Amino acid sequence: MQDIPDNTTLKLEFDRNDIERICGFASKKFTMVNYVFTGILGVLFTVLFYAALLPFYDKNIVIVDMFFHGGVNNRSTLPYYTVLLTGWSLAILLIKYCKLKNQRKVFTLQLLPEDPGFVLSPRTAREILDRIYLQVDQPRCYLLLNRIDLALSNLKNLGNTEALSECLNTQSGNDEEYLSSSHTILKGFIWAIPVLGFIGTVLGLSQAVNDFGKVVSDGADLARMQSALSDVTGGLGIAFETTLIALVLALIVQLLAKFVQNEEELFLDECADYCNRNIVAKMKNINLYNEENQ
């Protein structure tokens, strides 16, 4: 076995690089997020958003007033919940992106010996594992290192190169499914945001129609009915504001979610490529290896 360089020191400390650990929260696996932490961030984002709008409120700026309830137009409180879900979604995406950046740091590590003639075998697999644990304090917290650790442990214990390739492929599929499942709650929020907008619109329509129905049932004269009808059309405009807010916010979240998801998919491709170039390509046929060491 080749000697591990003396200058190989701890280069990645998970507690100092993971955003959730830094903020004092339990860290979820890979790019999965802590929903308590992101929920708190979502509330903070919502408060900051309304704090920024508050100086412009009640100054006849429709694009600002539509985010607040009450007033002469009797706006609903649903925009608050819509903004809260949006803030929570943005917090999830921000933390996922930060965790993804931390995961990418493993590509800067020198895991294999610089010798171009290095061959991966059951004997030399131990060397790579030692190099990993000398440079990273918690390798299992990093997707790529966890995949390599599992594969090399199988090679070291079973001495079978086919088992190593199968382990890498299986773990690759597991990692892909896991990262995909980490978007489940976010997809639910993206679905819920426009639904809240539609609910607000339906409530506004119901109120407007109900008010007009009362005027008609009271047998009002034409002038009063025209005034009531004008109020109804104005109320419809207010009612559709909640849908407008929700659709715009949902669009923003959806676009950002696609960006983060695409970055995760690229990361998975990079991990697979790294394993193929640095692990699979370095393997030697086990039969030849055994013959040379007899």
Coordinates of C-alpha atoms in Angstrom, one line a residue:
M1 CA 0.0 0.0 0.0
Q2 CA 1.3 3.5 -0.9
D3 CA 2.0 5.8 2.0
I4 CA -0.5 8.6 2.6
P5 CA 1.1 12.0 2.5
D6 CA 1.9 13.7 5.8
N7 CA 0.3 16.9 4.6
T8 CA -3.1 15.2 4.3
T9 CA -5.1 17.0 6.9
L10 CA -8.7 17.5 7.8
K11 CA -10.1 19.7 5.1
L12 CA -13.9 19.4 5.5
E13 CA -15.6 19.7 8.8
F14 CA -19.3 19.2 8.4
D15 CA -20.3 21.2 11.5
R16 CA -18.5 24.2 10.2
N17 CA -19.8 24.0 6.6
D18 CA -23.4 22.9 6.9
I19 CA -25.8 25.9 7.2
E20 CA -28.2 24.1 9.5
R21 CA -25.5 23.0 11.9
I22 CA -24.0 26.5 11.9
C23 CA -27.4 27.9 12.9
G24 CA -27.8 25.4 15.7
F25 CA -30.4 23.1 14.1
A26 CA -30.3 19.4 13.3
S27 CA -29.0 18.8 9.8
K28 CA -30.9 16.6 7.4
K29 CA -29.3 14.2 5.0
F30 CA -27.5 15.6 2.0
T31 CA -29.8 18.4 0.5
M32 CA -32.9 17.6 2.5
V33 CA -33.8 20.5 4.8
N34 CA -34.9 20.9 8.4
Y35 CA -38.5 22.2 8.0
V36 CA -38.5 23.8 11.5
F37 CA -35.5 25.9 10.5
T38 CA -36.9 26.8 7.1
G39 CA -40.3 27.5 8.7
I40 CA -38.6 30.1 11.0
L41 CA -36.8 31.6 8.1
G42 CA -40.1 31.7 6.2
V43 CA -41.7 33.7 8.9
L44 CA -38.7 36.0 9.0
F45 CA -38.9 36.5 5.3
T46 CA -42.6 37.3 5.5
V47 CA -42.0 39.9 8.3
L48 CA -39.2 41.5 6.3
F49 CA -41.4 41.6 3.2
Y50 CA -44.3 43.4 5.0
A51 CA -41.9 45.7 6.8
A52 CA -40.6 46.8 3.4
L53 CA -44.1 47.4 2.2
L54 CA -45.5 49.1 5.3
P55 CA -44.2 52.6 4.6
F56 CA -46.1 52.6 1.2
Y57 CA -49.3 51.1 2.6
D58 CA -52.6 53.1 2.4
K59 CA -51.1 55.6 -0.1
N60 CA -53.4 54.6 -3.0
I61 CA -50.7 52.2 -4.4
V62 CA -52.8 49.2 -5.5
I63 CA -49.8 46.9 -5.9
V64 CA -48.9 47.5 -2.3
D65 CA -52.4 47.7 -0.7
M66 CA -53.4 44.3 -2.2
F67 CA -51.1 42.5 0.1
F68 CA -52.9 43.9 3.2
H69 CA -56.4 43.1 4.4
G70 CA -59.3 45.4 5.4
G71 CA -59.6 49.0 4.4
V72 CA -62.4 50.5 2.3
N73 CA -62.1 47.6 -0.1
N74 CA -62.5 45.0 2.6
R75 CA -59.6 42.9 1.4
S76 CA -59.2 39.4 2.8
T77 CA -56.3 38.1 5.0
L78 CA -55.4 35.3 2.5
P79 CA -52.5 37.2 1.0
Y80 CA -50.7 36.9 4.4
Y81 CA -50.8 33.1 4.2
T82 CA -49.8 33.2 0.5
V83 CA -46.8 35.3 1.3
L84 CA -45.9 33.1 4.3
L85 CA -46.0 29.9 2.2
T86 CA -43.9 31.7 -0.4
G87 CA -41.4 32.8 2.2
W88 CA -41.2 29.3 3.5
S89 CA -40.7 27.9 0.0
L90 CA -37.9 30.4 -0.7
A91 CA -36.3 29.5 2.6
I92 CA -36.3 25.8 1.6
L93 CA -34.7 26.6 -1.7
L94 CA -32.1 28.9 -0.1
I95 CA -31.1 26.2 2.4
K96 CA -31.1 23.5 -0.2
Y97 CA -28.8 25.6 -2.4
C98 CA -26.4 26.3 0.5
K99 CA -26.3 22.6 1.4
L100 CA -25.7 21.7 -2.3
K101 CA -22.7 24.1 -2.4
N102 CA -21.3 22.3 0.7
Q103 CA -21.8 18.9 -1.0
R104 CA -19.8 20.1 -4.0
K105 CA -16.8 20.9 -1.9
V106 CA -15.8 17.2 -1.9
F107 CA -14.6 17.6 -5.5
T108 CA -11.7 19.7 -4.3
L109 CA -10.3 16.8 -2.2
Q110 CA -7.5 14.6 -3.4
L111 CA -8.9 11.1 -2.7
L112 CA -6.7 9.0 -4.9
P113 CA -2.9 8.9 -5.0
E114 CA -1.4 11.0 -7.7
D115 CA 0.4 8.0 -9.1
P116 CA -1.0 7.5 -12.7
G117 CA -0.4 3.8 -12.4
F118 CA -2.5 3.4 -9.2
V119 CA -4.8 0.4 -9.5
L120 CA -7.9 0.0 -7.3
S121 CA -8.1 -3.4 -5.7
P122 CA -9.3 -4.9 -2.4
R123 CA -5.9 -4.1 -0.9
T124 CA -5.6 -0.5 -2.1
A125 CA -9.3 0.2 -1.3
R126 CA -8.3 0.6 2.3
E127 CA -5.9 3.4 1.3
I128 CA -8.6 5.5 -0.3
L129 CA -10.9 5.0 2.7
D130 CA -8.1 6.1 5.0
R131 CA -7.5 9.2 2.8
I132 CA -11.2 10.1 3.0
Y133 CA -11.4 9.8 6.8
L134 CA -8.2 11.8 7.2
Q135 CA -9.6 14.7 5.2
V136 CA -13.3 14.7 6.2
D137 CA -14.6 14.3 9.7
Q138 CA -18.1 13.0 8.7
P139 CA -17.8 11.5 5.2
R140 CA -21.2 9.8 5.4
C141 CA -22.8 13.3 5.5
Y142 CA -21.5 13.9 1.9
L143 CA -23.4 12.2 -0.9
L144 CA -20.3 11.4 -3.0
L145 CA -18.2 10.3 -0.1
N146 CA -21.0 8.1 1.2
R147 CA -21.3 6.5 -2.2
I148 CA -17.6 5.8 -2.4
D149 CA -17.4 4.6 1.2
L150 CA -20.1 2.0 0.6
A151 CA -18.6 0.8 -2.7
L152 CA -15.1 0.5 -1.4
S153 CA -16.2 -1.2 1.8
N154 CA -17.9 -3.8 -0.4
L155 CA -14.8 -4.2 -2.5
K156 CA -12.5 -4.5 0.6
N157 CA -14.8 -7.0 2.3
L158 CA -16.0 -9.1 -0.7
G159 CA -13.0 -8.6 -3.0
N160 CA -15.3 -8.5 -6.0
T161 CA -15.1 -5.7 -8.6
E162 CA -18.5 -6.6 -10.0
A163 CA -20.0 -6.0 -6.6
L164 CA -18.4 -2.6 -6.5
S165 CA -19.9 -1.5 -9.8
E166 CA -23.3 -2.9 -8.8
C167 CA -23.0 -1.0 -5.5
L168 CA -22.2 2.3 -7.2
N169 CA -25.2 1.9 -9.6
T170 CA -27.6 1.0 -6.8
Q171 CA -26.5 3.8 -4.6
S172 CA -26.7 6.2 -7.6
G173 CA -30.3 5.3 -8.0
N174 CA -31.0 5.6 -4.3
D175 CA -29.4 9.0 -4.1
E176 CA -31.4 10.2 -7.1
E177 CA -34.7 9.0 -5.5
Y178 CA -33.7 10.6 -2.2
L179 CA -33.0 14.0 -3.7
S180 CA -36.2 13.9 -5.7
S181 CA -38.2 13.1 -2.5
S182 CA -36.6 16.2 -0.8
H183 CA -38.8 18.3 -3.1
T184 CA -42.1 16.7 -2.0
I185 CA -43.1 19.4 0.6
L186 CA -41.9 22.2 -1.7
K187 CA -44.1 20.8 -4.5
G188 CA -47.0 20.8 -2.1
F189 CA -46.4 24.5 -1.3
I190 CA -46.2 25.4 -5.0
W191 CA -49.6 23.7 -5.4
A192 CA -51.1 25.3 -2.3
I193 CA -50.1 28.9 -3.1
P194 CA -52.3 29.4 -6.2
V195 CA -55.1 27.4 -4.5
L196 CA -55.1 30.0 -1.7
G197 CA -55.4 32.7 -4.4
F198 CA -58.4 30.9 -5.9
I199 CA -60.1 30.6 -2.5
G200 CA -59.7 34.3 -1.9
T201 CA -61.2 35.0 -5.3
V202 CA -64.2 32.7 -4.7
L203 CA -64.8 34.3 -1.3
G204 CA -64.7 37.8 -2.9
L205 CA -67.1 36.7 -5.6
S206 CA -69.4 35.2 -3.1
Q207 CA -69.5 38.4 -1.0
A208 CA -70.0 40.6 -4.0
V209 CA -72.8 38.5 -5.4
N210 CA -74.4 38.2 -2.0
D211 CA -74.4 42.0 -1.5
F212 CA -75.9 42.6 -4.9
G213 CA -78.6 39.9 -4.2
K214 CA -79.6 41.7 -1.1
V215 CA -80.1 45.0 -3.0
V216 CA -82.2 43.2 -5.6
S217 CA -84.3 41.4 -3.0
D218 CA -85.0 44.7 -1.2
G219 CA -86.7 45.9 -4.4
A220 CA -84.3 48.8 -4.9
D221 CA -84.8 51.4 -7.7
L222 CA -82.8 51.4 -10.9
A223 CA -80.3 54.1 -9.6
R224 CA -79.6 52.1 -6.5
M225 CA -79.2 48.8 -8.5
Q226 CA -76.7 50.6 -10.8
S227 CA -74.7 51.7 -7.8
A228 CA -74.8 48.2 -6.3
L229 CA -73.7 46.7 -9.6
S230 CA -70.8 49.2 -9.7
D231 CA -69.8 48.0 -6.3
V232 CA -70.0 44.4 -7.4
T233 CA -67.7 45.0 -10.4
G234 CA -65.3 46.9 -8.1
G235 CA -65.5 44.0 -5.6
L236 CA -64.7 41.5 -8.4
G237 CA -61.5 43.4 -9.1
I238 CA -60.5 43.2 -5.5
A239 CA -61.4 39.5 -5.4
F240 CA -59.1 38.7 -8.3
E241 CA -56.2 40.4 -6.6
T242 CA -55.6 37.4 -4.4
T243 CA -55.4 35.1 -7.5
L244 CA -53.0 37.6 -9.1
I245 CA -50.7 37.6 -6.0
A246 CA -50.8 33.9 -5.7
L247 CA -50.1 33.2 -9.4
V248 CA -47.1 35.6 -9.5
L249 CA -45.6 34.2 -6.3
A250 CA -46.2 30.6 -7.4
L251 CA -44.5 31.4 -10.7
I252 CA -41.4 32.8 -8.9
V253 CA -41.1 29.9 -6.6
Q254 CA -41.6 27.4 -9.4
L255 CA -38.8 28.9 -11.5
L256 CA -36.4 29.0 -8.6
A257 CA -37.4 25.4 -7.7
K258 CA -36.6 24.3 -11.2
F259 CA -33.2 26.0 -11.0
V260 CA -32.3 24.3 -7.7
Q261 CA -33.6 21.0 -8.9
N262 CA -31.5 21.3 -12.1
E263 CA -28.4 22.1 -10.0
E264 CA -29.0 18.9 -8.0
E265 CA -29.4 16.8 -11.1
L266 CA -26.1 18.3 -12.4
F267 CA -24.5 17.4 -9.1
L268 CA -25.7 13.8 -9.4
D269 CA -24.3 13.6 -12.9
E270 CA -21.0 15.0 -11.6
C271 CA -20.9 12.4 -8.8
A272 CA -21.6 9.6 -11.3
D273 CA -18.9 10.9 -13.6
Y274 CA -16.4 11.2 -10.8
C275 CA -17.0 7.6 -9.7
N276 CA -16.6 6.4 -13.3
R277 CA -13.3 8.2 -13.8
N278 CA -11.8 7.8 -10.4
I279 CA -13.2 4.5 -9.1
V280 CA -14.5 2.3 -11.9
A281 CA -11.7 3.2 -14.3
K282 CA -9.1 2.4 -11.6
M283 CA -10.4 -1.1 -11.0
K284 CA -8.4 -4.1 -12.1
N285 CA -9.9 -7.5 -13.0
I286 CA -10.0 -9.4 -9.8
N287 CA -8.7 -12.6 -11.4
L288 CA -5.6 -10.8 -12.7
Y289 CA -5.2 -9.2 -9.4
N290 CA -5.3 -12.5 -7.6
E291 CA -2.8 -14.1 -10.1
E292 CA -0.3 -11.3 -9.6
N293 CA -0.4 -11.6 -5.8
Q294 CA -0.2 -15.4 -5.6

